[in-house]
Amino acid sequence: MKDIVEQLEKRRGQARLGGGEKRVAAQHAKGKLTARERIELLLDEGSFEEYDMFVAHRATEFGMAANRPPGDGVVTGWGTVNGRQVYVFSQDFTVLGGSVSETHGQKICKIMDMAMQNGAPVVGINDSGGARIQEGVDSLAAYGEVFQRNIEASGVVPQISMIMGPCAGGAVYSPAMTDFIFMVKDSSYMFVTGPDVVKTVTNEVVTAEELGGASTHTKKSSVADGAFENDVEALSEVRRLIDFLPLSNREKPPVRPFFDSPDRIEESLDTLVPANPNQPYDMKELIGKIADEGDFYEIQKDFAGNIITGFIRLEGQTVGVVANQPMVLAGVLDIDSARKGARFVRFCDCFEIPILSLVDVPGFLPGTAQEYDGVIKHGAKLLFAYGEATVPKVTVITRKAYGGAYVVMASKHLKADVNYAWPTSEIAVMGAKGAVEILHRADLGDAEKIASHTAEYEDRFANPFVAAERGHIDEVIQPHSTRRRVCRAFAALRRKKQDRPWKKHDNIPL
Ligand code: HXC
């Protein structure tokens, strides 16, 4: 018996060695942790329950019969993050470059199936040379099986992809179908075809970093939702994100202890909006002052800064925030911000996370660039996402809410539940200048008349009271009491139930 136990420990020890000391050292030299070190940092200490440690591939060609490392290049199982269950797979680059074989794929699929059945998120740590070349179509089939599960799990359990090494070829499409993608600066990249193929096909000379590094995907393409300095920071930040999320669509988001009075008054908010309507202010200040302990987890911080998305807690409960940012492009809606906002709203709606919208929007960005690139269709994404969301929706207009953008930003007309406006709000078809130029074209040469028309327009529309008279705004509130009002609004909506007409699924403009 003792021998058998020792044999098990020996085999386990071998599996834990991965690709061996030399390859582990090479991994460390690149500033990367190993698959197992990453799991240790992601999960609560001692909570990892590993499966399939001895799984080996069945390939025989290209000398593979003599090279059958236990675990086959991926470590899988489950553990806890602050006591809550999470499934995880972590590709081991030290074993055959973390490449995906038939059996490697089967290991990933097994834990994804368990995650869906048992209702817990999946965190995928990607560090792989892609499809295992020696296995040909079997490895492509393995990817296909993972893709199908990504699709089935979408909206059932949160899926988070950590890109912590190469992620090339079709391999990028599994992360692409997950809810969040996080990268590590200087050591991870994602592309459909690498720099060599790009050079051959298009003659472009580009480095891997420029083509698909963290900066490219967080600032230009918006494929990734965030980038971190190193593996340690990335894994500790994903733990923080998991704390905001429900385990599945069958559960509510977690309620955390909070040490911040929901009645907290913030006098400084009474002067947040400058007297000059063209002067910007930082919407993040308002978010910080509403949130429990000022804690805000921002998503896509480096992309489309004219809209802010992320998570806060109110009375310990997760709330998704979508806010126009007057500091960037005056907070205008455009293609990028509409896409960013829509994706976030849909995530919140699938996982029963209430949505707080903070509105200061001068309208949609005009111009040929936007029209040619389809601002109509992309802008409609945000409109559609808000209108189909049945989670509690609370909206606060701080200043401008003009035109179509007013309607889009979680207005009453899109079934928002509670709509507040600050006294500084201006809810109208457009700003005074534009309106007067259209309505009084004949007077354009007469500065005095134009000034009088502008004053008349501002007096009539540059306030929240016309909308409040119609009931499109539920109440005009004091800025300093925003946290209290918003907390009470969400508290009143905790048992909200809204039915939608039966349909197979909708057809959001893609
Ligand atoms: C088998 C692979 C491999 C792969 C790497 N290795 N990629 N083995 N299949 N796809 C092995 C290498 O042979 C090497 O083994 C070890 O992993 C480490 O690789 P290195 O090249 O030494 O590492 P590095 O210099 O860091 O370069 C990493 C890399 C490079 C950039 C990822 O290995 C690379 O370009 N690999 C091929 C990438 C690729 O084209 N994959 C297919 C993509 S198509 P030894 O024993 O020498 O240490 C795809 C289709 C998916 O994925 C489709 C889904 C539908």
XYZ file of C-alpha atoms and ligand atoms in Angstrom:
565
model
C 0.000 0.000 0.000
C 2.803 2.386 1.000
C 4.457 1.798 -2.372
C 1.290 2.634 -4.247
C 0.842 5.863 -2.271
C 4.457 6.782 -2.965
C 3.991 5.999 -6.618
C 1.011 8.351 -6.769
C 3.024 11.118 -5.144
C 5.873 10.502 -7.580
C 3.551 10.723 -10.559
C 1.975 13.871 -9.153
C 5.416 15.367 -8.657
C 6.277 14.643 -12.272
C 3.081 16.244 -13.517
C 3.705 19.336 -11.383
C 7.111 19.803 -12.978
C 5.419 20.748 -16.266
C 8.018 21.093 -18.995
C 10.920 20.820 -16.552
C 13.233 23.226 -14.811
C 14.858 24.636 -17.941
C 11.597 25.597 -19.553
C 10.231 26.966 -16.275
C 13.344 29.139 -15.990
C 12.788 30.348 -19.568
C 9.178 31.193 -18.683
C 10.334 33.182 -15.627
C 13.009 34.917 -17.712
C 10.219 36.303 -19.915
C 8.617 37.816 -16.804
C 5.861 35.191 -16.885
C 4.699 32.899 -14.097
C 3.973 29.225 -14.705
C 0.480 27.829 -15.136
C 0.407 26.533 -11.567
C 1.884 29.681 -10.024
C -0.860 31.657 -11.734
C -3.578 29.388 -10.361
C -2.109 29.781 -6.872
C -2.341 33.567 -7.147
C -5.829 33.520 -8.627
C -7.440 31.228 -6.069
C -7.727 31.302 -2.284
C -4.800 29.551 -0.656
C -5.140 25.781 -0.662
C -8.504 25.835 -2.447
C -7.439 24.401 -5.812
C -8.998 21.056 -6.671
C -7.242 19.694 -9.739
C -8.706 17.336 -12.340
C -7.097 15.362 -15.149
C -3.539 15.736 -13.915
C -2.535 12.525 -15.677
C -4.349 13.048 -18.958
C -1.958 12.462 -21.859
C -2.473 12.863 -25.586
C -2.991 9.909 -27.933
C -1.068 11.263 -30.921
C 1.595 9.067 -32.481
C 2.821 10.949 -35.519
C 5.913 13.192 -35.615
C 7.482 11.254 -32.727
C 4.676 12.210 -30.362
C 4.260 8.648 -29.019
C 7.518 9.117 -27.126
C 6.551 12.515 -25.755
C 3.434 12.218 -23.625
C 3.714 14.725 -20.754
C 1.118 14.230 -17.992
C -1.526 16.951 -18.026
C -0.962 17.674 -21.730
C -0.127 21.350 -21.373
C -3.083 22.624 -19.390
C -3.898 22.619 -15.673
C -7.641 22.457 -14.926
C -9.958 22.341 -11.939
C -11.786 24.622 -9.553
C -11.147 26.587 -6.409
C -12.485 29.639 -4.631
C -11.990 33.393 -4.871
C -12.830 34.964 -1.533
C -14.785 31.829 -0.712
C -16.819 31.686 -3.954
C -16.428 28.872 -6.462
C -14.626 29.460 -9.771
C -13.542 26.991 -12.467
C -10.163 27.564 -14.043
C -7.946 26.347 -16.838
C -4.375 27.512 -17.117
C -2.316 26.670 -20.191
C 1.241 25.550 -19.491
C 3.570 27.052 -22.075
C 6.421 24.935 -20.743
C 4.674 21.799 -22.054
C 4.667 21.703 -25.867
C 4.186 25.470 -25.889
C 0.770 25.127 -24.219
C -0.481 24.017 -27.632
C -4.034 22.703 -27.887
C -4.377 19.009 -28.681
C -7.488 16.865 -28.745
C -7.032 15.908 -25.078
C -5.956 19.406 -23.978
C -9.227 20.673 -25.467
C -11.187 17.902 -23.753
C -9.798 18.982 -20.373
C -10.965 22.554 -20.955
C -14.376 21.378 -22.148
C -14.793 19.189 -19.070
C -14.426 22.056 -16.628
C -16.575 24.343 -18.785
C -19.357 21.747 -18.701
C -18.992 21.489 -14.917
C -19.050 25.269 -14.573
C -22.285 25.530 -16.528
C -23.910 22.655 -14.694
C -22.856 23.820 -11.243
C -23.252 27.548 -11.866
C -19.796 29.062 -11.380
C -17.637 31.385 -13.518
C -14.823 30.147 -15.753
C -11.454 31.884 -15.751
C -9.264 30.867 -18.689
C -5.558 31.639 -18.471
C -4.273 31.633 -22.042
C -0.587 31.075 -22.822
C -0.323 28.890 -25.891
C 1.210 28.459 -29.329
C -2.285 27.621 -30.610
C -3.419 24.443 -32.334
C -0.915 21.603 -31.780
C 0.652 21.308 -35.174
C 1.413 17.573 -34.836
C -2.285 16.767 -34.359
C -3.697 18.501 -37.404
C -7.457 18.552 -37.656
C -7.882 16.912 -34.220
C -6.565 20.069 -32.600
C -8.832 22.253 -34.741
C -11.765 20.094 -33.661
C -10.708 20.587 -30.043
C -10.843 24.355 -30.490
C -14.241 24.049 -32.125
C -15.570 22.152 -29.114
C -14.270 24.890 -26.781
C -15.828 27.617 -28.970
C -19.208 25.897 -28.862
C -19.063 25.791 -25.073
C -18.073 29.472 -24.921
C -21.236 30.214 -26.852
C -23.425 27.978 -24.707
C -21.970 29.378 -21.485
C -22.472 32.982 -22.632
C -25.064 34.545 -20.365
C -25.122 31.434 -18.139
C -21.876 31.856 -16.194
C -19.402 34.744 -16.347
C -16.397 33.872 -18.534
C -13.142 35.740 -18.060
C -10.070 35.378 -20.290
C -6.599 36.240 -19.079
C -4.131 36.568 -21.944
C -0.725 35.875 -20.433
C 1.361 34.847 -23.406
C 0.858 34.276 -27.102
C -2.672 33.819 -28.366
C -2.629 33.404 -32.109
C -4.691 32.069 -34.960
C -8.191 30.856 -34.327
C -7.215 30.608 -30.675
C -8.165 34.237 -30.179
C -11.778 33.413 -30.891
C -12.375 31.565 -27.656
C -11.386 34.595 -25.550
C -13.282 36.820 -27.991
C -16.528 35.108 -27.042
C -15.994 35.456 -23.299
C -17.273 38.368 -21.231
C -13.964 40.006 -20.354
C -10.447 39.834 -21.745
C -7.473 41.082 -19.727
C -3.914 41.229 -21.036
C -0.472 41.652 -19.500
C 1.703 44.434 -20.873
C 4.783 43.360 -22.876
C 4.258 39.614 -22.434
C 0.949 38.852 -24.126
C -0.403 39.302 -27.599
C -3.440 38.335 -29.650
C -3.804 38.224 -33.411
C -5.523 36.182 -36.076
C -2.343 36.065 -38.158
C 1.124 36.941 -36.857
C 3.620 39.513 -38.178
C 5.201 37.085 -40.681
C 1.923 36.294 -42.405
C 0.983 39.973 -42.346
C 4.252 40.791 -44.123
C 3.675 38.115 -46.776
C 0.082 39.043 -47.486
C -0.058 42.810 -47.070
C 3.601 43.816 -47.117
C 3.169 45.579 -43.788
C 6.097 45.366 -41.407
C 4.832 45.277 -37.848
C 6.040 43.848 -34.548
C 3.986 41.364 -32.536
C 3.550 44.043 -29.866
C 2.282 46.640 -32.347
C 0.026 44.127 -34.068
C -1.576 42.562 -31.035
C -0.043 43.715 -27.753
C -1.924 44.976 -24.728
C -1.730 48.593 -25.800
C -3.159 47.826 -29.255
C -6.078 45.871 -27.880
C -7.000 48.164 -25.005
C -6.582 51.467 -26.862
C -7.206 50.790 -30.565
C -9.197 47.641 -31.227
C -11.085 47.416 -27.894
C -10.711 43.622 -28.063
C -9.348 43.659 -24.503
C -11.033 45.205 -21.466
C -7.924 46.026 -19.493
C -4.144 45.654 -19.351
C -1.952 45.071 -16.324
C 1.745 45.532 -15.607
C 2.502 41.895 -14.796
C 0.959 38.517 -13.993
C 0.667 39.242 -10.271
C -1.275 42.471 -10.764
C -3.490 40.891 -13.445
C -4.479 37.985 -11.222
C -5.152 40.104 -8.158
C -7.298 42.489 -10.222
C -9.343 39.638 -11.667
C -10.047 38.469 -8.124
C -11.378 41.959 -7.441
C -13.606 41.775 -10.527
C -14.982 38.343 -9.556
C -16.083 39.862 -6.234
C -18.508 42.088 -8.157
C -20.062 39.313 -10.241
C -22.762 36.734 -9.578
C -21.655 33.124 -9.939
C -24.232 32.475 -12.661
C -27.427 33.807 -14.192
C -29.358 31.846 -11.561
C -27.937 33.938 -8.740
C -27.899 37.562 -7.680
C -24.563 39.369 -7.424
C -22.934 38.994 -4.008
C -23.741 41.417 -1.210
C -20.583 42.601 0.544
C -20.328 44.292 3.920
C -20.178 48.079 3.512
C -18.999 50.829 5.809
C -20.415 53.863 4.083
C -23.757 55.433 4.979
C -26.272 55.350 2.106
C -27.386 58.768 3.407
C -23.951 60.314 2.921
C -24.334 63.908 1.704
C -21.743 65.304 -0.724
C -21.970 69.095 -0.657
C -19.186 69.374 -3.244
C -21.503 67.907 -5.888
C -23.589 71.096 -5.780
C -20.731 72.857 -7.567
C -19.521 69.997 -9.770
C -21.236 71.299 -12.907
C -19.533 74.533 -14.029
C -21.590 77.637 -14.781
C -20.324 77.655 -18.353
C -22.121 74.827 -20.225
C -19.126 74.336 -22.499
C -16.720 73.731 -19.646
C -16.026 70.073 -18.861
C -15.882 68.397 -15.461
C -14.830 64.924 -14.422
C -17.755 62.490 -14.296
C -15.515 60.040 -12.414
C -15.707 62.398 -9.435
C -19.474 61.855 -9.331
C -19.093 58.076 -9.663
C -16.600 58.040 -6.779
C -18.908 60.099 -4.608
C -21.930 57.896 -5.248
C -20.129 54.552 -4.777
C -19.703 52.705 -1.475
C -16.272 53.727 -0.160
C -15.595 55.398 -3.543
C -14.654 52.013 -5.005
C -14.987 51.819 -8.813
C -13.846 48.920 -11.032
C -13.517 50.375 -14.482
C -13.922 48.300 -17.659
C -12.273 49.442 -20.930
C -10.635 52.409 -19.225
C -8.355 53.151 -22.184
C -10.937 52.988 -24.977
C -13.687 55.461 -25.947
C -13.109 57.647 -22.900
C -16.221 59.656 -23.772
C -18.217 56.904 -22.079
C -17.257 55.354 -18.750
C -18.252 51.792 -17.846
C -17.586 49.791 -14.710
C -18.843 48.413 -11.433
C -19.540 50.019 -8.074
C -21.443 48.854 -5.020
C -24.388 50.588 -3.395
C -25.297 49.342 0.071
C -22.947 46.430 -0.626
C -24.682 45.394 -3.864
C -23.104 45.454 -7.307
C -24.323 48.121 -9.734
C -23.072 48.634 -13.297
C -22.361 52.262 -14.163
C -22.570 53.777 -17.637
C -21.671 57.459 -17.699
C -20.941 60.091 -20.310
C -17.589 61.782 -19.689
C -17.635 65.529 -20.499
C -13.811 65.559 -20.249
C -13.468 63.529 -23.489
C -15.071 64.803 -26.721
C -17.599 66.631 -24.508
C -19.149 63.238 -23.687
C -20.565 62.817 -27.197
C -21.891 59.429 -28.323
C -20.083 57.944 -31.303
C -19.481 54.509 -32.767
C -16.852 53.434 -30.243
C -18.649 54.699 -27.156
C -21.977 53.209 -28.279
C -20.383 49.791 -28.842
C -18.547 49.940 -25.532
C -21.654 50.993 -23.623
C -23.912 48.444 -25.339
C -21.652 45.495 -24.588
C -21.475 46.519 -20.932
C -25.238 47.037 -20.588
C -25.867 43.589 -22.097
C -23.391 41.983 -19.700
C -25.170 43.588 -16.750
C -28.565 42.520 -18.029
C -27.572 38.851 -18.527
C -26.267 38.649 -14.997
C -28.966 40.630 -13.191
C -26.709 43.555 -12.344
C -28.728 46.797 -11.974
C -27.600 49.715 -14.133
C -26.966 53.307 -13.070
C -26.672 55.767 -15.967
C -25.147 59.206 -15.430
C -25.985 61.461 -18.316
C -24.301 64.535 -19.727
C -24.455 64.063 -23.485
C -24.541 66.731 -26.190
C -25.728 64.271 -28.858
C -24.240 61.962 -31.476
C -20.970 62.938 -33.169
C -21.727 64.332 -36.642
C -19.573 63.807 -39.742
C -18.820 61.635 -42.734
C -16.340 59.471 -40.822
C -19.046 58.415 -38.402
C -21.771 58.023 -41.029
C -19.596 56.012 -43.427
C -18.550 53.695 -40.606
C -22.164 53.089 -39.649
C -22.922 55.243 -36.620
C -26.596 54.557 -37.270
C -26.192 50.824 -36.754
C -23.604 51.093 -33.969
C -25.469 53.838 -32.132
C -28.557 51.642 -32.295
C -26.673 48.981 -30.330
C -26.702 51.100 -27.205
C -30.317 52.112 -27.761
C -31.292 48.472 -28.242
C -29.257 47.252 -25.269
C -30.853 49.747 -22.891
C -34.350 49.096 -24.218
C -34.109 45.308 -23.885
C -32.491 45.368 -20.432
C -34.964 44.368 -17.742
C -32.677 44.832 -14.735
C -33.386 47.814 -12.445
C -32.361 50.963 -14.331
C -31.806 54.277 -12.567
C -30.746 57.379 -14.491
C -29.401 60.715 -13.302
C -29.068 63.583 -15.777
C -26.475 66.051 -14.559
C -26.394 68.501 -17.440
C -26.956 68.019 -21.171
C -29.391 65.447 -22.471
C -29.909 66.422 -26.064
C -31.741 64.842 -28.941
C -31.506 61.144 -29.757
C -28.743 60.760 -27.224
C -31.194 61.791 -24.468
C -33.513 58.986 -25.503
C -30.674 56.457 -25.825
C -29.130 57.096 -22.396
C -31.628 55.065 -20.356
C -34.484 57.526 -20.674
C -37.948 56.852 -19.277
C -39.038 55.964 -22.798
C -36.698 52.940 -22.766
C -38.335 51.689 -19.585
C -35.813 53.069 -17.134
C -37.386 52.729 -13.691
C -36.330 55.907 -11.917
C -35.142 58.994 -13.783
C -33.659 61.855 -11.812
C -32.310 65.173 -13.039
C -30.130 67.728 -11.337
C -31.400 71.330 -11.485
C -28.520 72.018 -13.883
C -30.020 69.665 -16.492
C -30.825 70.776 -20.008
C -33.195 68.344 -21.679
C -33.957 69.406 -25.227
C -33.721 68.484 -28.880
C -30.424 70.345 -29.144
C -28.361 73.117 -27.539
C -29.548 76.737 -27.706
C -27.069 77.869 -30.367
C -27.935 75.155 -32.874
C -31.651 75.490 -32.216
C -31.704 79.270 -32.732
C -29.680 78.995 -35.941
C -32.316 76.688 -37.383
C -35.458 78.320 -36.006
C -34.394 81.928 -36.700
C -32.275 81.656 -39.827
C -33.633 84.985 -41.092
C -32.244 86.802 -38.029
C -28.742 85.363 -38.225
C -27.173 88.704 -39.175
C -28.729 90.492 -36.199
C -26.703 89.755 -33.063
C -29.210 91.415 -30.754
C -32.148 89.379 -32.032
C -30.132 86.165 -31.934
C -29.114 86.878 -28.314
C -32.747 87.412 -27.398
C -33.875 84.211 -29.174
C -31.081 82.286 -27.458
C -32.076 83.618 -24.038
C -35.698 82.691 -24.736
C -34.730 79.158 -25.809
C -32.468 78.663 -22.800
C -35.159 79.932 -20.489
C -37.696 77.538 -21.986
C -35.602 74.408 -22.490
C -32.230 74.617 -20.712
C -33.677 73.102 -17.555
C -35.210 69.835 -16.339
C -38.659 71.202 -15.605
C -40.371 70.711 -18.963
C -39.412 67.017 -18.837
C -40.448 66.903 -15.163
C -43.842 68.429 -15.999
C -44.432 65.598 -18.471
C -43.288 62.927 -15.977
C -40.310 61.961 -18.169
C -38.237 62.837 -15.114
C -39.485 61.414 -11.819
C -37.899 64.081 -9.662
C -35.454 66.956 -9.831
C -32.926 66.239 -7.091
C -30.247 68.137 -5.231
C -26.807 67.075 -6.446
C -25.570 66.679 -2.855
C -28.216 64.017 -2.148
C -27.505 61.897 -5.242
C -26.052 58.913 -3.368
C -29.008 58.750 -1.026
C -31.576 59.076 -3.831
C -29.873 56.502 -6.021
C -29.444 54.014 -3.142
C -33.126 54.348 -2.248
C -34.157 53.978 -5.888
C -32.263 50.699 -6.266
C -33.510 49.505 -2.874
C -37.077 50.046 -4.077
C -36.352 48.014 -7.217
C -34.863 44.903 -5.597
C -37.855 42.720 -6.391
C -38.443 44.176 -9.858
C -39.898 41.756 -12.408
C -40.382 42.786 -16.011
C -41.607 40.347 -18.633
C -40.666 40.512 -22.269
C -42.753 39.117 -25.128
C -41.788 35.530 -26.043
C -39.157 35.297 -28.738
C -36.364 32.901 -29.638
C -33.897 35.737 -29.319
C -33.755 39.305 -30.463
C -31.875 40.613 -33.463
C -29.716 43.396 -32.044
C -28.078 45.403 -34.856
C -24.598 43.836 -35.096
C 3.146 22.343 -31.235
C 4.313 24.105 -30.438
C 3.386 25.008 -30.981
C 2.283 24.458 -31.681
C 4.870 26.142 -29.982
N 5.225 24.863 -29.836
N 3.742 26.262 -30.694
N 4.201 22.794 -30.559
N 2.195 23.122 -31.782
N 1.322 25.238 -32.198
C 6.399 24.340 -29.140
C 7.681 24.660 -29.858
O 7.955 23.670 -30.833
C 8.685 24.611 -28.706
O 8.989 23.272 -28.434
C 7.882 25.131 -27.541
O 6.506 25.005 -27.896
C 8.154 26.604 -27.275
O 8.042 27.314 -28.490
P 9.146 28.353 -28.979
O 8.886 28.610 -30.419
O 10.505 27.893 -28.585
O 8.768 29.614 -28.072
P 8.798 31.153 -28.459
O 10.087 31.479 -29.146
O 8.467 31.876 -27.204
O 7.643 31.366 -29.531
C 6.295 31.137 -29.171
C 5.398 31.181 -30.413
C 5.951 30.182 -31.482
C 5.392 32.578 -30.963
C 4.013 30.815 -29.953
O 6.195 28.935 -30.855
C 5.008 29.987 -32.601
O 4.931 30.816 -33.532
N 4.318 28.839 -32.605
C 3.395 28.499 -33.652
C 2.196 29.383 -33.575
C 1.164 28.978 -34.571
O 1.298 29.265 -35.786
N 0.196 28.203 -34.107
C -0.875 27.701 -34.933
C -1.855 28.853 -35.018
S -3.228 28.409 -35.906
P 10.459 22.821 -27.982
O 10.318 21.356 -27.760
O 11.359 23.173 -29.087
O 10.737 23.585 -26.734
C -4.304 27.968 -34.773
C -5.547 27.524 -35.357
C -6.614 27.441 -34.327
O -4.082 28.001 -33.630
C -7.858 27.280 -35.108
C -9.046 27.191 -34.263
C -10.233 27.066 -35.137
